Short mmCIF file of C-alpha atoms in Angstrom, two decimals:
data_model
loop_
_atom_site.label_atom_id
_atom_site.label_comp_id
_atom_site.label_asym_id
_atom_site.label_seq_id
_atom_site.Cartn_x
_atom_site.Cartn_y
_atom_site.Cartn_z
CA MET A 1 -4.73 -52.54 27.01
CA THR A 2 -5.51 -48.87 26.36
CA THR A 3 -6.92 -47.97 22.96
CA TYR A 4 -5.86 -44.52 21.79
CA ILE A 5 -8.68 -43.43 19.52
CA HIS A 6 -8.34 -39.66 19.88
CA ARG A 7 -5.84 -37.22 18.41
CA TYR A 8 -5.31 -33.64 19.54
CA LEU A 9 -3.60 -31.61 16.82
CA ALA A 10 -2.18 -28.08 16.68
CA ARG A 11 -0.16 -25.97 14.28
CA ILE A 12 1.51 -22.94 15.88
CA ILE A 13 3.47 -20.03 14.41
CA MET A 14 5.57 -18.05 16.90
CA GLU A 15 7.53 -14.84 16.49
CA ALA A 16 10.74 -13.98 18.33
CA GLU A 17 10.11 -10.85 20.39
CA THR A 18 13.78 -10.86 21.38
CA PRO A 19 16.77 -12.55 19.72
CA LEU A 20 16.85 -16.33 20.01
CA ALA A 21 19.85 -18.43 21.04
CA VAL A 22 19.06 -22.12 20.56
CA GLY A 23 22.61 -23.41 20.49
CA SER A 24 23.98 -26.21 18.32
CA GLY A 25 26.75 -27.05 20.79
CA GLU A 26 29.31 -26.10 18.13
CA ARG A 27 31.70 -23.20 17.60
CA ASP A 28 33.83 -21.81 14.81
CA VAL A 29 36.94 -19.65 14.53
CA LEU A 30 34.88 -16.47 15.00
CA THR A 31 32.15 -17.38 17.50
CA ASN A 32 32.10 -19.33 20.76
CA GLN A 33 28.58 -20.66 20.26
CA LEU A 34 26.62 -21.18 17.04
CA VAL A 35 22.83 -21.44 16.76
CA ALA A 36 21.16 -24.60 15.45
CA THR A 37 20.52 -24.59 11.70
CA ASP A 38 18.61 -27.01 9.49
CA CYS A 39 19.65 -28.73 6.27
CA ASN A 40 19.07 -25.47 4.37
CA GLY A 41 21.36 -23.48 6.63
CA LEU A 42 18.45 -21.58 8.19
CA PRO A 43 17.91 -21.33 11.96
CA TYR A 44 15.34 -23.67 13.51
CA ILE A 45 14.17 -24.84 16.95
CA PRO A 46 14.62 -28.60 17.53
CA GLY A 47 11.55 -30.50 18.70
CA THR A 48 13.58 -31.70 21.70
CA ALA A 49 13.97 -28.08 22.85
CA LEU A 50 10.20 -27.52 22.62
CA ALA A 51 9.47 -30.78 24.47
CA GLY A 52 11.94 -29.97 27.24
CA VAL A 53 10.49 -26.51 27.88
CA LEU A 54 6.94 -27.91 27.86
CA ARG A 55 7.75 -30.69 30.29
CA HIS A 56 9.49 -28.37 32.71
CA ALA A 57 6.61 -25.86 32.59
CA LEU A 58 3.95 -28.55 33.09
CA GLU A 59 5.62 -29.86 36.25
CA SER A 60 3.95 -27.10 38.26
CA ASP A 61 0.49 -27.71 36.74
CA LEU A 62 0.23 -31.53 36.55
CA ASN A 63 0.99 -34.19 39.11
CA LYS A 64 3.96 -36.44 38.45
CA GLU A 65 1.92 -39.52 37.46
CA ILE A 66 -0.15 -37.69 34.83
CA LEU A 67 2.94 -35.97 33.44
CA GLN A 68 4.80 -39.28 33.14
CA GLN A 69 1.88 -40.92 31.36
CA LEU A 70 1.67 -37.94 29.02
CA MET A 71 5.35 -37.36 28.18
CA GLY A 72 6.89 -40.70 29.15
CA PHE A 73 9.56 -41.62 31.68
CA GLN A 74 12.72 -43.69 32.07
CA GLY A 75 11.99 -46.89 33.97
CA GLU A 76 14.21 -49.03 36.14
CA LYS A 77 16.00 -52.03 34.67
CA LYS A 78 14.57 -55.40 35.61
CA GLU A 79 16.32 -58.77 35.84
CA GLU A 80 15.08 -59.96 32.44
CA GLY A 81 16.62 -56.91 30.77
CA ASN A 82 13.40 -54.94 30.18
CA ASP A 83 12.23 -51.90 32.10
CA ASP A 84 8.87 -50.43 33.00
CA GLY A 85 9.49 -47.12 31.22
CA GLN A 86 7.04 -45.53 28.82
CA GLY A 87 7.40 -43.44 25.67
CA SER A 88 5.86 -40.01 25.22
CA ARG A 89 2.36 -39.67 23.76
CA LEU A 90 3.15 -36.10 22.77
CA ILE A 91 4.64 -35.69 19.29
CA LEU A 92 6.38 -32.44 18.37
CA SER A 93 7.88 -31.46 15.04
CA HIS A 94 10.88 -29.20 14.65
CA ALA A 95 9.97 -25.52 14.51
CA GLN A 96 11.01 -24.47 11.01
CA MET A 97 11.63 -20.88 9.99
CA VAL A 98 8.83 -19.07 8.16
CA GLY A 99 10.16 -17.80 4.86
CA ASN A 100 9.62 -14.83 2.59
CA GLU A 101 6.30 -16.10 1.24
CA GLY A 102 4.86 -16.32 4.74
CA THR A 103 5.12 -20.13 4.63
CA PRO A 104 7.42 -22.47 6.60
CA VAL A 105 10.61 -23.61 4.91
CA ASP A 106 9.96 -27.33 5.37
CA GLY A 107 12.31 -29.94 3.94
CA LEU A 108 15.28 -29.47 1.64
CA VAL A 109 14.54 -26.56 -0.70
CA ASP A 110 16.51 -24.40 -3.11
CA ILE A 111 17.09 -21.21 -1.13
CA ASN A 112 17.58 -17.98 -3.05
CA TRP A 113 20.12 -16.29 -0.81
CA ASP A 114 19.41 -12.88 -2.27
CA GLY A 115 16.83 -10.52 -0.78
CA PHE A 116 15.08 -11.62 2.41
CA TYR A 117 17.31 -14.64 3.16
CA ALA A 118 20.63 -12.83 2.70
CA PRO A 119 21.00 -11.59 6.33
CA PHE A 120 20.56 -15.16 7.63
CA GLN A 121 23.91 -16.08 6.11
CA THR A 122 25.59 -13.84 8.70
CA LEU A 123 23.63 -13.91 11.95
CA PRO A 124 24.23 -11.31 14.71
CA VAL A 125 26.91 -12.08 17.29
CA ARG A 126 26.47 -10.85 20.86
CA GLN A 127 29.59 -9.93 22.84
CA HIS A 128 29.72 -10.65 26.58
CA VAL A 129 32.22 -10.08 29.36
CA ARG A 130 32.16 -11.36 32.92
CA ILE A 131 32.42 -8.54 35.46
CA SER A 132 34.39 -8.84 38.70
CA HIS A 133 33.41 -7.44 42.10
CA LYS A 134 35.48 -4.36 41.19
CA GLY A 135 33.14 -3.56 38.30
CA ALA A 136 35.77 -4.33 35.65
CA GLY A 137 36.07 -7.20 33.19
CA GLU A 138 37.58 -10.40 34.53
CA ASP A 139 40.62 -12.02 32.95
CA LYS A 140 39.54 -14.56 30.31
CA GLY A 141 35.92 -13.54 30.92
CA LYS A 142 35.24 -12.48 27.32
CA PHE A 143 32.96 -14.66 25.17
CA ASP A 144 30.40 -14.29 22.41
CA GLU A 145 27.46 -16.15 20.92
CA GLN A 146 25.41 -16.17 17.75
CA VAL A 147 21.71 -15.24 17.90
CA VAL A 148 18.72 -15.28 15.55
CA TYR A 149 17.20 -11.96 14.51
CA ASN A 150 14.39 -10.43 16.54
CA GLY A 151 11.14 -10.89 14.58
CA THR A 152 12.02 -14.25 13.00
CA ARG A 153 9.01 -16.57 12.86
CA PHE A 154 8.90 -20.33 13.38
CA CYS A 155 6.18 -22.90 12.68
CA PHE A 156 5.71 -26.33 14.27
CA GLU A 157 3.04 -28.98 14.77
CA MET A 158 2.06 -30.79 17.93
CA GLU A 159 0.05 -34.00 18.32
CA LEU A 160 -1.22 -35.77 21.43
CA VAL A 161 -2.17 -39.44 21.19
CA SER A 162 -5.08 -39.94 23.59
CA ASN A 163 -7.92 -42.19 24.66
CA GLY A 164 -10.14 -39.14 25.11
CA ASN A 165 -10.01 -38.89 28.92
CA SER A 166 -10.43 -35.58 30.74
CA ASN A 167 -6.83 -35.52 32.00
CA ASP A 168 -5.54 -35.42 28.43
CA ALA A 169 -8.03 -32.70 27.48
CA ASP A 170 -6.93 -30.57 30.44
CA ALA A 171 -3.24 -31.16 29.71
CA TRP A 172 -3.74 -30.19 26.06
CA LYS A 173 -5.43 -26.95 27.09
CA LYS A 174 -2.59 -26.14 29.49
CA MET A 175 0.02 -26.75 26.79
CA LEU A 176 -1.66 -24.31 24.41
CA GLU A 177 -1.90 -21.76 27.23
CA LEU A 178 1.80 -22.15 28.05
CA PHE A 179 2.84 -21.23 24.53
CA GLN A 180 0.72 -18.08 24.79
CA SER A 181 2.08 -17.08 28.19
CA PRO A 182 4.09 -13.81 28.30
CA LEU A 183 6.67 -15.74 30.34
CA PHE A 184 7.29 -18.39 27.67
CA ARG A 185 10.97 -18.48 26.73
CA ILE A 186 13.11 -21.00 24.89
CA GLY A 187 16.79 -21.59 24.17
CA GLY A 188 19.82 -20.25 25.99
CA GLY A 189 20.06 -16.93 27.78
CA THR A 190 16.39 -16.78 28.72
CA ARG A 191 17.37 -14.88 31.87
CA LYS A 192 19.47 -12.34 29.99
CA GLY A 193 17.04 -11.15 27.36
CA PHE A 194 16.89 -13.97 24.81
CA GLY A 195 14.18 -16.42 23.77
CA GLU A 196 10.94 -14.45 24.22
CA LEU A 197 8.32 -15.77 21.77
CA THR A 198 4.71 -14.81 21.08
CA VAL A 199 2.04 -16.79 19.26
CA VAL A 200 0.91 -15.10 16.02
CA GLU A 201 -1.16 -18.04 14.75
CA CYS A 202 -2.54 -21.13 16.47
CA LYS A 203 -4.87 -23.66 14.84
CA THR A 204 -6.08 -26.77 16.63
CA ASP A 205 -8.47 -29.69 16.32
CA ALA A 206 -9.54 -32.79 18.27
CA LEU A 207 -10.30 -35.88 16.19
CA ASP A 208 -12.28 -38.93 17.31
CA LEU A 209 -10.92 -41.66 15.05
CA MET A 210 -14.00 -43.84 15.65
CA GLN A 211 -15.86 -41.46 13.35
CA PRO A 212 -15.12 -42.44 9.70
CA GLU A 213 -14.91 -38.87 8.38
CA LYS A 214 -12.54 -37.86 11.21
CA LEU A 215 -10.41 -40.94 10.61
CA GLN A 216 -10.16 -40.21 6.89
CA LYS A 217 -9.26 -36.59 7.61
CA TYR A 218 -6.46 -37.77 9.88
CA LEU A 219 -5.17 -40.30 7.33
CA ASP A 220 -5.15 -37.68 4.57
CA LYS A 221 -3.09 -35.25 6.65
CA THR A 222 0.64 -35.14 5.90
CA SER A 223 3.56 -34.12 8.10
CA ASN A 224 4.35 -31.15 5.84
CA LEU A 225 3.98 -27.88 7.74
CA ASN A 226 2.40 -26.34 4.63
CA ASP A 227 -0.36 -28.98 4.42
CA THR A 228 -3.70 -27.50 3.32
CA PHE A 229 -5.28 -29.52 6.15
CA TRP A 230 -4.99 -26.43 8.36
CA ASN A 231 -6.76 -24.04 5.97
CA GLN A 232 -10.17 -25.13 7.28
CA TYR A 233 -9.48 -23.96 10.85
CA SER A 234 -9.60 -20.53 12.44
CA ASP A 235 -7.20 -19.35 15.13
CA CYS A 236 -7.29 -20.74 18.67
CA LYS A 237 -8.82 -18.68 21.43
CA LYS A 238 -6.36 -16.38 23.14
CA SER A 239 -5.27 -17.49 26.60
CA ASN A 240 -6.04 -15.36 29.64
CA ASN A 241 -2.79 -16.37 31.33
CA ASN A 242 -2.13 -13.51 33.76
CA SER A 243 1.30 -14.62 35.01
CA SER A 244 0.13 -14.93 38.61
CA GLY A 245 2.95 -15.37 41.09
CA TRP A 246 5.17 -12.95 39.16
CA ILE A 247 5.97 -9.29 39.72
CA THR A 248 6.13 -7.05 36.65
CA TYR A 249 8.40 -4.01 36.79
CA LYS A 250 8.33 -1.44 33.98
CA LEU A 251 11.06 1.15 33.71
CA ASP A 252 10.38 4.27 31.63
CA LEU A 253 13.80 5.87 31.33
CA GLU A 254 15.27 8.81 29.44
CA PRO A 255 19.02 9.28 28.95
CA GLU A 256 20.44 12.49 30.40
CA ASP A 257 22.74 12.78 27.39
CA PHE A 258 25.10 10.17 25.88
CA PHE A 259 25.18 6.41 26.30
CA LEU A 260 27.21 3.60 24.76
CA PHE A 261 26.48 -0.11 24.67
CA GLY A 262 29.52 -1.27 22.75
CA SER A 263 29.46 -3.71 19.86
CA GLY A 264 33.07 -4.80 20.39
CA LEU A 265 33.77 -3.58 16.85
CA GLU A 266 35.17 -0.42 15.30
CA SER A 267 34.39 1.69 12.25
CA ALA A 268 36.41 3.94 9.97
CA ASP A 269 35.57 6.87 12.28
CA ALA A 270 35.77 5.39 15.80
CA LYS A 271 37.49 2.66 17.79
CA MET A 272 34.30 1.96 19.74
CA ILE A 273 30.83 2.00 18.19
CA PRO A 274 27.35 1.25 19.59
CA VAL A 275 25.80 -2.16 19.03
CA THR A 276 22.94 -2.26 16.52
CA GLU A 277 20.81 -5.02 15.02
CA LYS A 278 18.22 -5.47 12.32
CA VAL A 279 14.68 -6.72 13.01
CA VAL A 280 12.39 -8.79 10.79
CA SER A 281 9.24 -6.79 9.99
CA TRP A 282 5.93 -8.53 9.16
CA LYS A 283 3.86 -5.51 8.13
CA ASN A 284 3.09 -7.53 4.99
CA PRO A 285 2.69 -11.15 6.19
CA LEU A 286 3.49 -12.45 2.69
CA ARG A 287 6.50 -10.21 2.15
CA PRO A 288 8.56 -9.88 5.34
CA THR A 289 11.42 -7.41 5.24
CA PHE A 290 14.32 -6.35 7.43
CA THR A 291 14.32 -2.95 9.11
CA LYS A 292 17.39 -0.75 9.08
CA GLU A 293 19.87 -1.20 11.91
CA GLN A 294 18.33 -0.24 15.27
CA ILE A 295 19.96 0.92 18.50
CA LEU A 296 20.17 -1.97 20.98
CA ILE A 297 20.11 -1.84 24.78
CA PRO A 298 21.16 -5.41 25.71
CA ALA A 299 19.42 -6.97 28.69
CA THR A 300 22.77 -8.44 29.76
CA SER A 301 24.10 -4.94 30.49
CA VAL A 302 21.07 -4.08 32.63
CA LYS A 303 21.21 -7.44 34.41
CA GLY A 304 24.91 -7.14 35.25
CA ALA A 305 24.61 -3.62 36.65
CA LEU A 306 21.58 -4.52 38.77
CA ALA A 307 23.21 -7.69 40.10
CA HIS A 308 26.20 -5.72 41.41
CA ARG A 309 23.99 -3.08 42.98
CA VAL A 310 21.77 -5.74 44.62
CA ALA A 311 24.91 -7.22 46.20
CA PHE A 312 25.79 -3.77 47.58
CA TYR A 313 22.38 -3.18 49.15
CA TYR A 314 22.02 -6.67 50.60
CA ASN A 315 25.53 -6.48 52.08
CA LYS A 316 24.61 -3.13 53.61
CA THR A 317 21.44 -4.61 55.13
CA GLU A 318 23.40 -7.53 56.61
CA GLY A 319 26.21 -5.36 57.95
CA ILE A 320 28.78 -6.69 55.50
CA PHE A 321 31.37 -3.94 54.90
CA ALA A 322 34.76 -4.08 53.19
CA ASP A 323 36.71 -3.13 56.32
CA LYS A 324 34.91 -5.67 58.51
CA LEU A 325 34.94 -8.78 56.32
CA THR A 326 35.62 -12.06 58.11
CA GLU A 327 34.92 -15.66 57.16
CA GLU A 328 32.98 -16.16 60.40
CA LEU A 329 30.65 -13.23 59.64
CA LEU A 330 29.99 -14.30 56.04
CA GLU A 331 29.30 -17.89 57.05
CA LYS A 332 26.99 -16.77 59.86
CA LYS A 333 24.98 -14.59 57.44
CA GLY A 334 24.43 -17.50 55.04
CA TYR A 335 26.87 -16.56 52.25
CA ASP A 336 28.08 -19.41 50.06
CA MET A 337 31.61 -20.19 51.27
CA SER A 338 32.30 -22.69 48.45
CA VAL A 339 32.64 -20.03 45.73
CA GLU A 340 35.62 -20.77 43.50
CA VAL A 341 38.27 -18.06 43.69
CA LYS A 342 41.31 -17.60 41.45
CA PRO A 343 44.71 -17.32 43.18
CA ASP A 344 45.03 -13.58 42.47
CA GLN A 345 41.54 -12.70 43.77
CA ASN A 346 40.47 -11.61 47.24
CA ARG A 347 38.49 -14.58 48.54
CA LEU A 348 36.32 -12.66 51.01
CA PHE A 349 35.34 -10.03 48.42
CA GLU A 350 34.41 -12.77 45.93
CA ILE A 351 32.24 -14.50 48.51
CA ALA A 352 30.53 -11.20 49.41
CA THR A 353 29.48 -10.80 45.75
CA LYS A 354 29.29 -14.18 44.00
CA GLY A 355 28.25 -15.95 47.19
CA ASN A 356 25.73 -13.25 48.09
CA PRO A 357 22.39 -14.95 48.98
CA ALA A 358 20.26 -12.22 47.35
CA VAL A 359 22.24 -12.27 44.11
CA ARG A 360 22.16 -16.07 43.92
CA ALA A 361 18.42 -16.23 44.64
CA LEU A 362 17.47 -13.49 42.18
CA PHE A 363 19.97 -13.98 39.36
CA GLY A 364 20.89 -17.65 39.70
CA TYR A 365 24.35 -19.19 39.66
CA SER A 366 26.34 -21.93 38.01
CA ALA A 367 28.03 -24.66 39.99
CA LYS A 368 29.61 -28.03 39.54
CA GLY A 369 27.34 -31.05 39.40
CA GLU A 370 23.63 -30.39 39.78
CA GLU A 371 23.81 -27.59 42.34
CA GLY A 372 23.38 -24.64 39.96
CA THR A 373 20.07 -22.90 39.44
CA ARG A 374 18.69 -20.37 36.99
CA GLY A 375 17.60 -16.93 38.10
CA LYS A 376 14.11 -15.76 39.00
CA ILE A 377 14.31 -12.55 36.97
CA ILE A 378 13.48 -12.31 33.26
CA PHE A 379 14.88 -9.37 31.30
CA SER A 380 14.13 -8.40 27.70
CA ASP A 381 16.36 -6.75 25.13
CA LEU A 382 15.28 -3.36 23.82
CA LEU A 383 15.65 -2.37 20.16
CA LYS A 384 14.53 1.12 19.26
CA GLY A 385 15.14 3.82 16.69
CA ASP A 386 16.82 3.90 13.29
CA ALA A 387 20.56 3.84 13.96
CA ASP A 388 21.19 6.02 10.88
CA THR A 389 18.92 8.85 12.05
CA THR A 390 19.47 8.59 15.83
CA PRO A 391 21.79 11.45 16.92
CA LYS A 392 25.36 10.29 17.57
CA LYS A 393 28.66 12.00 18.26
CA ILE A 394 32.36 11.14 17.95
CA LEU A 395 34.23 11.87 21.20
CA ASN A 396 38.03 11.99 21.21
CA HIS A 397 40.10 10.89 24.21
CA VAL A 398 43.74 10.70 25.19
CA ALA A 399 45.35 8.94 28.14
CA ILE A 400 47.30 11.26 30.44
CA ASP A 401 50.68 10.39 31.94
CA ARG A 402 50.14 10.75 35.70
CA PHE A 403 53.76 11.79 36.24
CA THR A 404 54.26 14.44 33.53
CA GLY A 405 50.66 15.51 33.08
CA GLY A 406 51.11 15.21 29.33
CA ALA A 407 49.57 12.89 26.76
CA MET A 408 50.88 9.33 26.71
CA ASP A 409 52.43 8.16 23.48
CA SER A 410 50.02 6.17 21.20
CA ALA A 411 47.17 6.68 23.67
CA LEU A 412 44.75 8.66 21.49
CA PHE A 413 41.41 6.97 20.85
CA ASN A 414 37.83 7.91 20.03
CA GLU A 415 34.33 6.53 20.48
CA GLU A 416 30.96 6.96 18.82
CA VAL A 417 28.20 7.50 21.38
CA VAL A 418 24.41 7.78 21.11
CA TYR A 419 22.68 11.00 22.17
CA GLY A 420 19.37 9.86 23.63
CA LYS A 421 18.04 12.90 25.50
CA GLY A 422 14.35 13.43 24.73
CA THR A 423 13.77 9.77 23.84
CA SER A 424 11.96 7.42 26.24
CA TYR A 425 13.09 3.80 26.61
CA THR A 426 10.80 1.25 28.29
CA LEU A 427 12.35 -1.83 29.88
CA SER A 428 10.23 -4.72 31.18
CA ILE A 429 11.42 -6.99 34.00
CA GLN A 430 9.54 -10.04 35.34
CA VAL A 431 10.35 -11.46 38.79
CA ASP A 432 9.17 -14.81 40.09
CA LYS A 433 8.41 -14.01 43.73
CA LYS A 434 7.96 -17.66 44.78
CA ASP A 435 10.34 -18.54 47.64
CA LEU A 436 12.00 -15.09 47.50
CA LYS A 437 12.63 -13.42 50.83
CA ASP A 438 11.31 -9.89 51.29
CA GLU A 439 14.82 -8.55 51.89
CA TYR A 440 15.94 -9.89 48.49
CA ILE A 441 13.11 -8.07 46.74
CA LYS A 442 13.82 -4.94 48.80
CA ALA A 443 17.48 -4.93 47.70
CA PHE A 444 16.38 -5.34 44.08
CA GLU A 445 13.92 -2.45 44.29
CA LEU A 446 16.57 -0.20 45.84
CA ALA A 447 18.80 -1.04 42.86
CA LEU A 448 15.94 -0.10 40.49
CA ASP A 449 15.55 3.18 42.37
CA ASP A 450 19.22 3.96 41.75
CA LEU A 451 18.67 3.23 38.06
CA LYS A 452 15.72 5.62 37.71
CA THR A 453 17.52 8.43 39.56
CA GLY A 454 20.71 8.20 37.50
CA MET A 455 22.79 6.83 40.38
CA LEU A 456 23.32 3.53 38.54
CA PRO A 457 24.59 4.26 35.01
CA LEU A 458 24.38 1.65 32.26
CA GLY A 459 26.67 0.62 29.41
CA GLY A 460 30.25 1.62 28.72
CA GLY A 461 32.11 4.75 29.69
CA THR A 462 30.13 5.26 32.88
CA MET A 463 33.21 6.76 34.56
CA ARG A 464 33.39 9.24 31.67
CA GLY A 465 29.83 10.48 32.28
CA HIS A 466 27.92 8.17 29.93
CA GLY A 467 24.87 6.04 30.63
CA ARG A 468 22.90 8.06 33.17
CA PHE A 469 19.14 7.47 32.87
CA THR A 470 16.27 9.01 34.83
CA GLY A 471 12.55 8.23 34.86
CA THR A 472 9.96 6.13 36.67
CA VAL A 473 9.56 2.51 37.79
CA THR A 474 6.21 0.78 38.25
CA LYS A 475 5.51 -2.45 40.10
CA ASN A 476 2.44 -4.31 38.78
CA GLY A 477 1.18 -1.00 37.39
CA LYS A 478 1.81 1.11 40.52
CA GLU A 479 4.70 3.55 40.67
CA LEU A 480 7.40 2.73 43.20
#
């Protein structure tokens, strides 16, 4: 029988670098997907979410046997009714939100919903629309989801029950490194800009319970995230995780003039307005505040545009053209012929885009059963500039009757657009190159080239001249 006489302990505070979407699985009359909230009505990250991300990430660093002994496994049923499964030796708390005193909101407390906590009563809602191969929104493809503000901090504790062997020590070190990795993401939408977290505080200790003073220290510790137990420790050493096996692209882009990433809402002055969000600022760690509304460039918009352009370039490479589409050719080139197609859609066109091998390998796909896979590209949202002081303009439009050449009745509308010329926007994209064919990466880089030369506009109103960006793209620090 193994005697577990060691305890590895850690207390970690993480900050959301991009909005967070840890879903509750519920919806309301206004939103398709709500984030998880605790008993106080504040957002939190369930311990199960942390454990799931950790286990998945450790699969590439630890062999199966060590991982099962560390985090448990489901055994097979035996005749006598028992199984040979094992529980996890890793204990994770929920990650509770850090409040306006710089301390975690742990347990049921009396929240003063004025001041700092007020915005958390109405969290931001992101609007999404599924785009067809024609570049327009698909029927019934509109949906939205609630997210947690960029800059929100969360605190959690982690404990590993151990017998002091070297495997546990190595695994503990790897876990702490994973949380500090620039690739660490959690929640939904991690491939469309959500869930990027960075460690702002990490305190850890290893206790040998055979030593009386260490045992007493462990017994005196409580489960409260604000326990003074952690005051005696300094921060953990920073990890040197260099994200090997990944390609880092950085896009430094400047708008040629106007752009519009729509919020799906309207104002008193315009039917279409740009999307903006607040950010939690921690300039004073004991008195966090919210910034004013900032202009948002959603990663989903960049991802969707690039995915369609990747399909174009890969089809061109493979000799797939609209006037020469046949089932035999698509099947021969390795396109997925099982793509679901609605009755009113062109099946071959849908296969050439949604069944495109490069798009599926780079951006992932959903499927019935267990066949789906997530993408190999990580995007990040970009929030920049005070929305009140950023130059904007109201543009008026009217739909023209193609027969008479005159204005159509009730067809006048206007939009508020952002004037971004002279402002640089930096987008970061991470690509996992493992198992990716060179031609897939080539198609992606050609799409990035179109983006930096203004040939691939972003956002809404691109057919009205909006959304053209120009600039440079670097790959692992070298300009493409």
